[in-house]
Amino acid sequence: DELVPQMGDDLYDGLKDEVAEGVNILLERGWAPYRILTEALVSGMTVVGNDFRDGILFVPEVLQAANAMKAGMAILKPLLAETGAPKMGKMVIGTVKGDIHDIGKNLVSMMMEGAGFDVVDLGINTDVDQYLGALETEQPDILGMSALLTTTMPYMKVVIDTMAERGIRGDYIVLVGGAPLNEEFGRAIGADAYCRDAAVAVETAKAFVA
Ligand code: B1M
């Protein structure tokens, strides 16, 4: 569809209204919400990420791109959530302390809700007390943690170690994700699984609660 590269440009330029309009047009053309998410929005953000890394884009521009992405995601959210899937379980999720990246986490939350999970989103910059407090009050099946920075990903281990110290590690399935992580890191910190993307998070969560 010729609209997709245009949407990539609009996302890159942080044009919120245009990105939202593009999402609506693709929906009218019969695109599935998940396809729009991955092929039009996430792919566009990859280009932004590369130019950010290479010093072509800076924080203010990336923030605008992120906001444009969120405008598109807001339209897709109810559509992804209304699949009428049977209730699967409950997940508490948050981006770890020191880290304010939330697009990936939000996407995982949306997809988990779409798959029938109740999701309690703790937001960004979540410290160990917030995670553990939520585990106690919400009693979820799953704890999800997201980190996008190499400097914040070690905090996941702090949370898991604290759970172990309190004797509650075995009560929850711990799933972790975020661009700088990998399977080996997930194993090393004692998570149950590393999830490469939101679709894998859903499949992994389903497999664990089954
Ligand atoms: Co930042 N940033 N950023 N940033 N940013 C990265 C992560 C970076 C890789 C860019 C780069 O240099 N190429 C780099 C990190 C380098 C490193 O650590 N080695 C970086 C940096 C350096 C920074 C700052 C330090 C920049 C600065 O201030 N100098 C700063 C840090 C602020 C902080 O957190 N303390 C910063 C700030 C920002 C913005 C605020 C401008 C903005 C965030 C806006 C927001 O989120 N509301 C931003 C953005 C947008 C990015 C990039 C470009 C895109 C991230 C994103 O949203 N991707 C990113 C570049 C990149 O990742 N290539 C970058 C799209 C999203 C759908 O993917 O988040 O990977 P992702 O999520 C995926 C999977 O990873 C997985 O599923 C998701 C969906 O498929 N997943 C999970 C994620 N979490 C999961 C949890 C799970 C399961 C799966 O739990 C069960």
mmCIF file with all atom_site columns, C-alpha atoms in Angstrom, residues 4 29 38 44 51 54 72 86 94-95 107 111 117 119-120 127 145 151 155 158 183 192 195 200 206 208:
data_model
loop_
_atom_site.group_PDB
_atom_site.id
_atom_site.type_symbol
_atom_site.label_atom_id
_atom_site.label_alt_id
_atom_site.label_comp_id
_atom_site.label_asym_id
_atom_site.label_entity_id
_atom_site.label_seq_id
_atom_site.pdbx_PDB_ins_code
_atom_site.Cartn_x
_atom_site.Cartn_y
_atom_site.Cartn_z
_atom_site.occupancy
_atom_site.B_iso_or_equiv
_atom_site.pdbx_formal_charge
_atom_site.auth_seq_id
_atom_site.auth_comp_id
_atom_site.auth_asym_id
_atom_site.auth_atom_id
_atom_site.pdbx_PDB_model_num
ATOM 1  C CA . VAL A 1 4   ? 2.638   2.969   4.335  1.00 0.00 ? 4   VAL A CA 1
ATOM 2  C CA . ARG A 1 29  ? -9.072  -0.418  3.463  1.00 0.00 ? 29  ARG A CA 1
ATOM 3  C CA . THR A 1 38  ? 3.671   -3.733  12.988 1.00 0.00 ? 38  THR A CA 1
ATOM 4  C CA . GLY A 1 44  ? 8.448   3.574   11.114 1.00 0.00 ? 44  GLY A CA 1
ATOM 5  C CA . ASP A 1 51  ? 18.667  7.979   12.861 1.00 0.00 ? 51  ASP A CA 1
ATOM 6  C CA . ASP A 1 54  ? 23.392  7.901   14.214 1.00 0.00 ? 54  ASP A CA 1
ATOM 7  C CA . GLY A 1 72  ? -1.893  5.878   16.007 1.00 0.00 ? 72  GLY A CA 1
ATOM 8  C CA . PRO A 1 86  ? -11.749 -15.798 26.970 1.00 0.00 ? 86  PRO A CA 1
ATOM 9  C CA . GLY A 1 94  ? 5.896   -1.528  34.188 1.00 0.00 ? 94  GLY A CA 1
ATOM 10 C CA . THR A 1 95  ? 9.009   0.064   32.717 1.00 0.00 ? 95  THR A CA 1
ATOM 11 C CA . LEU A 1 107 ? 2.087   -2.250  22.930 1.00 0.00 ? 107 LEU A CA 1
ATOM 12 C CA . MET A 1 111 ? -1.780  -7.079  22.844 1.00 0.00 ? 111 MET A CA 1
ATOM 13 C CA . PHE A 1 117 ? -5.414  -10.885 29.939 1.00 0.00 ? 117 PHE A CA 1
ATOM 14 C CA . VAL A 1 119 ? -3.393  -5.804  32.566 1.00 0.00 ? 119 VAL A CA 1
ATOM 15 C CA . VAL A 1 120 ? -2.408  -3.472  35.381 1.00 0.00 ? 120 VAL A CA 1
ATOM 16 C CA . ASP A 1 127 ? 10.859  0.962   41.457 1.00 0.00 ? 127 ASP A CA 1
ATOM 17 C CA . MET A 1 145 ? 9.097   -5.664  33.085 1.00 0.00 ? 145 MET A CA 1
ATOM 18 C CA . THR A 1 151 ? 21.860  1.205   32.014 1.00 0.00 ? 151 THR A CA 1
ATOM 19 C CA . TYR A 1 155 ? 17.338  -3.173  37.578 1.00 0.00 ? 155 TYR A CA 1
ATOM 20 C CA . VAL A 1 158 ? 17.098  -6.105  41.551 1.00 0.00 ? 158 VAL A CA 1
ATOM 21 C CA . GLU A 1 183 ? 17.424  -14.590 25.941 1.00 0.00 ? 183 GLU A CA 1
ATOM 22 C CA . ASP A 1 192 ? 11.053  -17.104 33.351 1.00 0.00 ? 192 ASP A CA 1
ATOM 23 C CA . CYS A 1 195 ? 10.033  -11.843 25.020 1.00 0.00 ? 195 CYS A CA 1
ATOM 24 C CA . VAL A 1 200 ? 5.944   -13.382 21.595 1.00 0.00 ? 200 VAL A CA 1
ATOM 25 C CA . LYS A 1 206 ? -0.458  -18.107 27.228 1.00 0.00 ? 206 LYS A CA 1
ATOM 26 C CA . PHE A 1 208 ? 2.802   -20.342 31.022 1.00 0.00 ? 208 PHE A CA 1
#
